[in-house]
Amino acid sequence: MAEQRRIKVKVNGLEYERAVEPRRHLADFLREDLELLGTHIGCEHGICGSCTVLLNGEPIRSCLVFAIQAHGAEIMTVEGLSKDGKLNPIQEAFQEHHGLQCGFCTPGMLMVAYYFLNENPNPTVEEVRQVMSGVLCRCTGYKQVIDSVMAAAAKLKKSREEGAGT
Amino acid sequence: MKPGTFEYFDPRTVQEAIELLERYGDEAKILAGGQSLIPMMNFRVARPKVLIDINQIKELVYIREEEGELAIGSLTRQRTVEVSPLVQERCPVLAEAISYIGHLPIRFRGTIGGSLVHADPSAEIPITICGLDGKMKVTGPSGERVLRADEFFLTYLTSSLELSEVLVELRVPTLPSNTGWSFVEFSRRYGDFGIVAVACLLFMGDKGRCRKASIALGGVAPTPIRAAEAEKLFAGQVITESLIDEAGIKAAQAADPESDYHASAEYRKDMAKVFTRRGLREAWNKVKEGK
C-alpha cells in the first residue's frame, strides 16, 4: 500500500481528520471513509455527475478529485441540504414534482440545483435545462427535473420575500 | 475501476515541479485540473508512477492585461477565465469558447494550461488559441521559451513540451473593439465533445472592409488548423454572403479529418464547411451590430 497522508476536511459543517492513500478519490473518501453514502458513483470518469458535491462552494465531480487534494477544504454533500430532518425547499420541490424515480442521479441533481439557484435565482427554463444536463438521468426524461428546479426557484423566491417582509 | 498506486508530490513552486520532473522523467505526470487525467487514471489507461500535483502553485493563477495582450497563468481555472470581465471585454472569443467545455463542474476544476498541454485537436481552448495566434510560455531546466500555437501543438494529444518542462503562461492578443468574432461548435448534445468547432475573427479596416480574417478549425486534423486559403478571401474585401459561402468551401478543403466512432471523415469535412459559414456569419453580425 502506498504511503498514506493525513488530511483534514470540513464536511457539512463538521471537521474530519483521516489518513488516506493518495489514490483515494473524494467520492470514495466521502462514502467509505466518512460513511456519507449520499454521494453516488455512477461512472467514475466524470460523465454522469451523480457524484457532484460542493468544494469550497463550487460544484465539482468528486470522482475526479483525489481526497488529499481536498485537504483543508469545505465540502457540502447532499446530506448537508436538509436541516434537523427538515427538507430543503429544493428537495421538497423534487418530491412534489417527481424529480426523481430511482434516485441514483438525485444527489448530483440536488447539488447542482442548489449551487445554480443560489447564483441564478430567476432562471429561464433554457438555463435550467442547460445546467441540469450535466447530470445524467435515465429515469425521468428530464421534464420532471426541470419542473422541480423551476418550482424550487419559486419556493426559494417566496421564502426570501417572506423573510424580507418580517 | 480505481487508480493504481502512485507516489504523490505537491510542490509549491514551479522550480520544485521542474526538479521533480527532472528526477522522475517519464514516470511522472503533472496533475492540474485532473478532468482529463483522472478519468484516464480511474480506467488505468494512464498509470503514472509519480503524480506531481501543481494545484498549490499559486503563482500560476492570474489574468492580467499587459501591453495589448492578456497574460493568463496556466493554472487559472477555465471557469475563472470564462466569467472574467477582463477576458469578456478584451478577448471575448476565449470566454465564449470556454463556455462550450463540458459542463460547469468540469470548468470549475479544469485549467487553461491543462487543456493546452492535453492538446486534443477537438478542444475549445487549443482551437481558439490557434485562431488568436496565442503564445505559450514554457519553463524548464534550460530556461524559458515561448511557443506559437503551430509550434506548440504537434499531433493528437501531443504538445511540444519537453519531459521536464511546465507550461506557465498563455498570452493572447486583446481584440480591437470593432472585431467580429465567434466560436461555434457542433456536438450531438450540449456538453459533448465537439465533432467540429470553428473560431472566427474578422479584423476590420477602413471603409467597412475586412482587413484580415482568422478561421481556426478543430476536429478535422491532428491539431487545430487555420484555414489559410479561406482567410485570404477576406483580405481587403467587403464581407458578403457569397464570400462567406466560398470561405466555407475552402475551409472544408483544408480539413483532413479521420473517421471515428463519432463521425465519418466525409461528414466532418462537410460540417467544417457548414460551421465555418455559421461562424463567419455570426462574426459578421457582430461587426454589423457594432459589438
XYZ file of C-alpha atoms in Angstrom, chain B residues 8-9 19 24 38 50 95-96 98 103-104 150 161 180 184 188 207 213 221 225-226 231 240 274-275:
25
model
C 2.418 11.882 -4.772
C 4.094 15.274 -4.584
C 13.099 19.423 -10.237
C 11.357 11.161 -12.321
C -8.079 11.429 -13.530
C 4.592 9.597 -9.804
C -14.604 33.290 -22.848
C -17.203 32.088 -25.358
C -14.622 28.034 -22.775
C -20.360 21.207 -18.032
C -19.945 23.720 -15.268
C 1.646 25.965 -34.585
C 6.722 20.264 -24.175
C -16.150 40.419 -35.406
C -19.333 27.723 -32.912
C -24.761 15.878 -30.608
C -14.453 51.885 -45.282
C -9.724 37.079 -41.123
C -6.959 17.239 -38.244
C -5.705 24.214 -38.044
C -6.062 27.572 -39.710
C -8.812 33.524 -44.699
C -20.672 39.355 -48.411
C -21.300 24.357 -42.604
C -19.872 25.565 -39.300
